[in-house]
XYZ file of C-alpha atoms in Angstrom:
280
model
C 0.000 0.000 0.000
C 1.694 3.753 -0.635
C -0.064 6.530 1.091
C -0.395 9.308 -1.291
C 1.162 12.039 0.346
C -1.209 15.393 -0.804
C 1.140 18.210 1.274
C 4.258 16.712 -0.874
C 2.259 16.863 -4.311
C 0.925 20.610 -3.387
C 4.451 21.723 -2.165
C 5.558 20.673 -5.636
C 3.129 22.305 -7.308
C 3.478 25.763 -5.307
C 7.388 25.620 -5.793
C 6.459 25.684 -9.315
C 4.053 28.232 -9.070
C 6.122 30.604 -6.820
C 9.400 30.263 -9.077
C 7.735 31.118 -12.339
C 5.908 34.540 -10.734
C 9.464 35.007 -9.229
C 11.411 34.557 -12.460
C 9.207 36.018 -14.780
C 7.792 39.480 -12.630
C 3.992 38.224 -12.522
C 1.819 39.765 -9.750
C -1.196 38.077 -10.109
C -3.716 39.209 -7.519
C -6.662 37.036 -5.778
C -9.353 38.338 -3.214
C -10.808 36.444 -0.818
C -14.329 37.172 0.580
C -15.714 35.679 3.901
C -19.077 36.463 5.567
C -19.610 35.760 8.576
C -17.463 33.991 11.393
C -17.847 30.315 10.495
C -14.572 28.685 12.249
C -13.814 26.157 9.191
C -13.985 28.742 6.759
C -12.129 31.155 8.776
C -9.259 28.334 8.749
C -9.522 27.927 4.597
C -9.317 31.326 4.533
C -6.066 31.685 6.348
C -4.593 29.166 4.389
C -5.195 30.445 1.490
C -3.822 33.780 2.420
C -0.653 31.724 3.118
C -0.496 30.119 0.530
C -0.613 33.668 -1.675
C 2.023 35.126 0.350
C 4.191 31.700 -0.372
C 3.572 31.805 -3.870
C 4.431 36.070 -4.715
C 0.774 36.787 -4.984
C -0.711 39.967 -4.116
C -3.608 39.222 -2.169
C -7.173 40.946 -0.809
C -9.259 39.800 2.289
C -12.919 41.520 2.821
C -14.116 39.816 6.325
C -18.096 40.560 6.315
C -20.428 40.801 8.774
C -23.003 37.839 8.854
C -25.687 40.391 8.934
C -24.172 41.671 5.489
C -26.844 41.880 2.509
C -26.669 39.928 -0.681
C -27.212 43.454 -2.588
C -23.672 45.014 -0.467
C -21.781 41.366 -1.346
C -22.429 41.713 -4.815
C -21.584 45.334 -4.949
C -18.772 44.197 -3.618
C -18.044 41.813 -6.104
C -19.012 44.328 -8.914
C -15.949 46.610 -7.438
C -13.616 43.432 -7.549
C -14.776 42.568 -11.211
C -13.400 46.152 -12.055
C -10.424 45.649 -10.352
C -7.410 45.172 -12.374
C -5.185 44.214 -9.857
C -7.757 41.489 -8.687
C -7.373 38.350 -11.355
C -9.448 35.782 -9.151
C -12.355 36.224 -6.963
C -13.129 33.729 -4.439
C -16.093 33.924 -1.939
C -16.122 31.292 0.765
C -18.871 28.835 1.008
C -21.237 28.566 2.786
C -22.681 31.818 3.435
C -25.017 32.771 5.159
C -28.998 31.715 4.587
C -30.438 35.062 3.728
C -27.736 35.047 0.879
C -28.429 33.116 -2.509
C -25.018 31.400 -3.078
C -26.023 31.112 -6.766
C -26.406 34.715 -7.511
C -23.006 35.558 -5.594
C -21.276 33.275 -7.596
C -22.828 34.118 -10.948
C -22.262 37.780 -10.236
C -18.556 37.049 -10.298
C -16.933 37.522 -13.689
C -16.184 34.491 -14.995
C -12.363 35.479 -16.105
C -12.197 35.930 -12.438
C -13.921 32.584 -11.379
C -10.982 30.647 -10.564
C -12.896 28.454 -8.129
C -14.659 27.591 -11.302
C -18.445 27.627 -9.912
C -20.263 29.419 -12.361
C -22.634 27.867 -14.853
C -20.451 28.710 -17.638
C -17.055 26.820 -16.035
C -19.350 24.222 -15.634
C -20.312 23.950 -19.099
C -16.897 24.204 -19.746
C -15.601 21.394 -17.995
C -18.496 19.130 -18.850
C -17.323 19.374 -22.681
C -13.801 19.863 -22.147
C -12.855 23.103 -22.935
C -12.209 25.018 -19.750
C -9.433 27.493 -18.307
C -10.009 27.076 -14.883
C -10.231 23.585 -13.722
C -12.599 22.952 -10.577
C -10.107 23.046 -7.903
C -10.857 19.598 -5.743
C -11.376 17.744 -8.741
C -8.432 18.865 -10.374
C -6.425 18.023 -7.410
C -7.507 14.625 -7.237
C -6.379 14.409 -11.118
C -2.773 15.759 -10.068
C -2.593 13.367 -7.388
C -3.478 10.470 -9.469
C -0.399 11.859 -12.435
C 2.217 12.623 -9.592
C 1.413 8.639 -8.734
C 1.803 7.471 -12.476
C -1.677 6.115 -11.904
C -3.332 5.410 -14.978
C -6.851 6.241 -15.092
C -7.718 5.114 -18.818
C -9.977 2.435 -19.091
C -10.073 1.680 -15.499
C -13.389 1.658 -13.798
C -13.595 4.970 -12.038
C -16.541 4.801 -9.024
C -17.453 8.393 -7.025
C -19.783 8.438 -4.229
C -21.498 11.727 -3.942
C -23.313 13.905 -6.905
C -22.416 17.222 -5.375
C -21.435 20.622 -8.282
C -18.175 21.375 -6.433
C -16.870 17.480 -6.315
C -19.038 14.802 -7.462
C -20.281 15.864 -10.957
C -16.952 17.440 -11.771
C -14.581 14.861 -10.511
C -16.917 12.498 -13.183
C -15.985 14.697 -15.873
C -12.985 15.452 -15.280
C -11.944 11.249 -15.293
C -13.835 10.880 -18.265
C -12.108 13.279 -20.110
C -9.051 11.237 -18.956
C -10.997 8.055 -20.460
C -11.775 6.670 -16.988
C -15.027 4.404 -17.338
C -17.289 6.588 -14.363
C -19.822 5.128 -12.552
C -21.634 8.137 -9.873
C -22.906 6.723 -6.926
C -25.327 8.879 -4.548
C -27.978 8.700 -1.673
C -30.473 6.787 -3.785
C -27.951 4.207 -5.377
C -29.674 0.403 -4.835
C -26.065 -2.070 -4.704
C -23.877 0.537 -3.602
C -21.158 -1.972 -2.113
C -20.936 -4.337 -5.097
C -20.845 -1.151 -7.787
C -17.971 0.251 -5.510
C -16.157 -3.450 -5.120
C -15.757 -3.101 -9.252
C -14.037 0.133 -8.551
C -10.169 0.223 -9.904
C -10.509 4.052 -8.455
C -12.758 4.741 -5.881
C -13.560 8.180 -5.114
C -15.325 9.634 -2.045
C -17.067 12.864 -1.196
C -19.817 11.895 0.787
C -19.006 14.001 4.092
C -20.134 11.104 6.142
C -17.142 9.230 8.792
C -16.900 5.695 8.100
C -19.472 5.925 4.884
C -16.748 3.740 3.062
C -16.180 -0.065 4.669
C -13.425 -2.182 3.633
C -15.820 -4.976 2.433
C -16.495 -2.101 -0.360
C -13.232 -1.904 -1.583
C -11.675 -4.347 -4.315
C -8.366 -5.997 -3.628
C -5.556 -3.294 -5.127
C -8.278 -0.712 -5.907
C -6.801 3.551 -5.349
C -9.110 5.125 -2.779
C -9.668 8.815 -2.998
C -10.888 10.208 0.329
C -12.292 13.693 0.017
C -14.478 14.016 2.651
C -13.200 16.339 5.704
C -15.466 15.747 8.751
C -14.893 16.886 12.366
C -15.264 13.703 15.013
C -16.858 13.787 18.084
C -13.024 13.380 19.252
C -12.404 17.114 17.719
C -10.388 15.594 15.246
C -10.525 15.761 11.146
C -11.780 12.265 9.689
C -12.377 11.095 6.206
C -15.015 9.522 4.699
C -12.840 6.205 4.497
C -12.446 3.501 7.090
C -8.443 4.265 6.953
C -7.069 1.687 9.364
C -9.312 -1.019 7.567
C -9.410 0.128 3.992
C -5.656 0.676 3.508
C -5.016 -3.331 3.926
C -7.069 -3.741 0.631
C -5.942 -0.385 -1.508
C -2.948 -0.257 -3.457
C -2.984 3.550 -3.041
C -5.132 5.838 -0.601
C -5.229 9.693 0.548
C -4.827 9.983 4.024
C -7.039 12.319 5.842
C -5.937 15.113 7.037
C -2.929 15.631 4.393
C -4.362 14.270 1.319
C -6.715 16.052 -0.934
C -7.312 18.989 1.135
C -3.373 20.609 0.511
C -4.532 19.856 -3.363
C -7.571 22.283 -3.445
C -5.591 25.144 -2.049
C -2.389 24.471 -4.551
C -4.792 23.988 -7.871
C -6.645 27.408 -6.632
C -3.184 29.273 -6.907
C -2.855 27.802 -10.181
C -5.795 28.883 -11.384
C -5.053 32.225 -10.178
C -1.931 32.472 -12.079
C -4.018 31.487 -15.246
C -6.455 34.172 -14.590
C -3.314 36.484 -14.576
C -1.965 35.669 -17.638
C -5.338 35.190 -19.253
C -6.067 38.900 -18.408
C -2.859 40.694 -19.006
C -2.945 38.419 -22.968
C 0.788 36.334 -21.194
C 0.632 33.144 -23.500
């Protein structure tokens, strides 16, 4: 069994990041919006001010009030959008419930969507002909290359339909020729479709949703889910301890996916920077 070691694969990716904005002058700029005092997001937040600061970026926080509107966070938005120091817009989910998450994310410009939310990145990943790639997703997929795991033709399985993981993650292996199978609340044989799974993928949010009796012998398990314990610890979605006797690769939670989603977001934020200042 190798554990796939996500902080490694995201340092790499960083270093890269950080040595071509260093060599080459770039300043690409992201702002970050939060609303509201939510500790998890706070924490994301942070780290993705860190991981600016690591990579040369210039970087914006706006820290809102929960009690903000949705009119004054898309005004805000607007201001960002106009911003040409700004190349990515990201506004931390979830927000509040007065808020319509769809609206705040459609209202940002979709040359500054690096989180890649917005109908039209959607459409754009579904046929394969996107800038920004989703950013969990398209960790997983960096993850699996860093590995020399070879998803074509192999019987890809994901449990969970969600638009940030599920659905994308799906498209994203199929436009690596992965044969994808989505798997979801209402899903009748849910062990036996994930037991033909070369590549099982999780993002359920649910501790111990994945047994080892639903893994195949040598199979690569993808843990996305992040869930707090009742021991105040971070757990996966994965059975780790049970599941890693059967996988022939698997993500460790924490240090897996999650350094991924941060490291692809940078990337995508140095795209957005060359896309707008016309840097081939």
């Amino acid at each position: 069994m190798v554990l796939i070691d996500g902080k490694t694969v995201a340092q790499a990716l960083k270093d890269r990041i950080a040595s071509e904005v260093r060599e080459r002058g770039y300043t690409p700029g992201l702002a970050v919006i939060i609303v509201g005092d939510d500790p998890a997001s706070r924490v994301y937040v942070n780290n993705k001010k860190k991981a600016c600061a690591y990579c040369g970026f210039y970087s914006e926080e706006y820290a809102l009030p929960a009690s903000a509107s949705q009119q004054e966070l898309i005004a805000l938005i607007e201001k960002l959008n106009a911003d040409e120091r700004i190349d990515g817009i990201l506004c931390q989910l979830p927000l509040p419930a007065h808020i319509d998450e769809k609206a705040v994310i459609e209202a940002i410009a979709p040359a500054k969507d690096v989180d890649a939310f917005s109908e039209a990145d959607v459409g754009k990943v579904m046929i394969g002909n996107y800038t920004f790639s989703p950013c969990t997703p398209a960790g997983v997929m960096e993850l699996l290359r860093y590995y020399d795991i070879d998803v074509s033709g192999k019987s890809a399985v994901i449990i969970g339909r969600s638009n940030i993981v599920g659905k994308p993650m799906a498209m994203l292996l199929l436009h690596a020729d992965a044969t994808v199978t989505v798997c979801h609340s209402k899903t009748e044989n849910l062990r036996e479709i994930c037991r033909s799974a070369d590549i099982l993928v999780s993002a359920v949010g649910k501790i111990g949703a994945v047994t080892a009796d639903m893994v195949k012998e040598g199979a690569v398990v993808i843990d996305v889910g992040i869930n707090r314990g009742s021991d105040g610890k971070l757990h996966g979605d994965v059975d780790f301890e049970a599941v890693k006797e059967k996988a022939s690769y698997i993500t460790p939670v924490p240090g897996g996916v999650g350094p991924m989603t941060i490291a692809v977001l940078m990337q995508n934020t140095l795209k957005a920077y060359k896309s707008n200042k016309n840097i081939n």
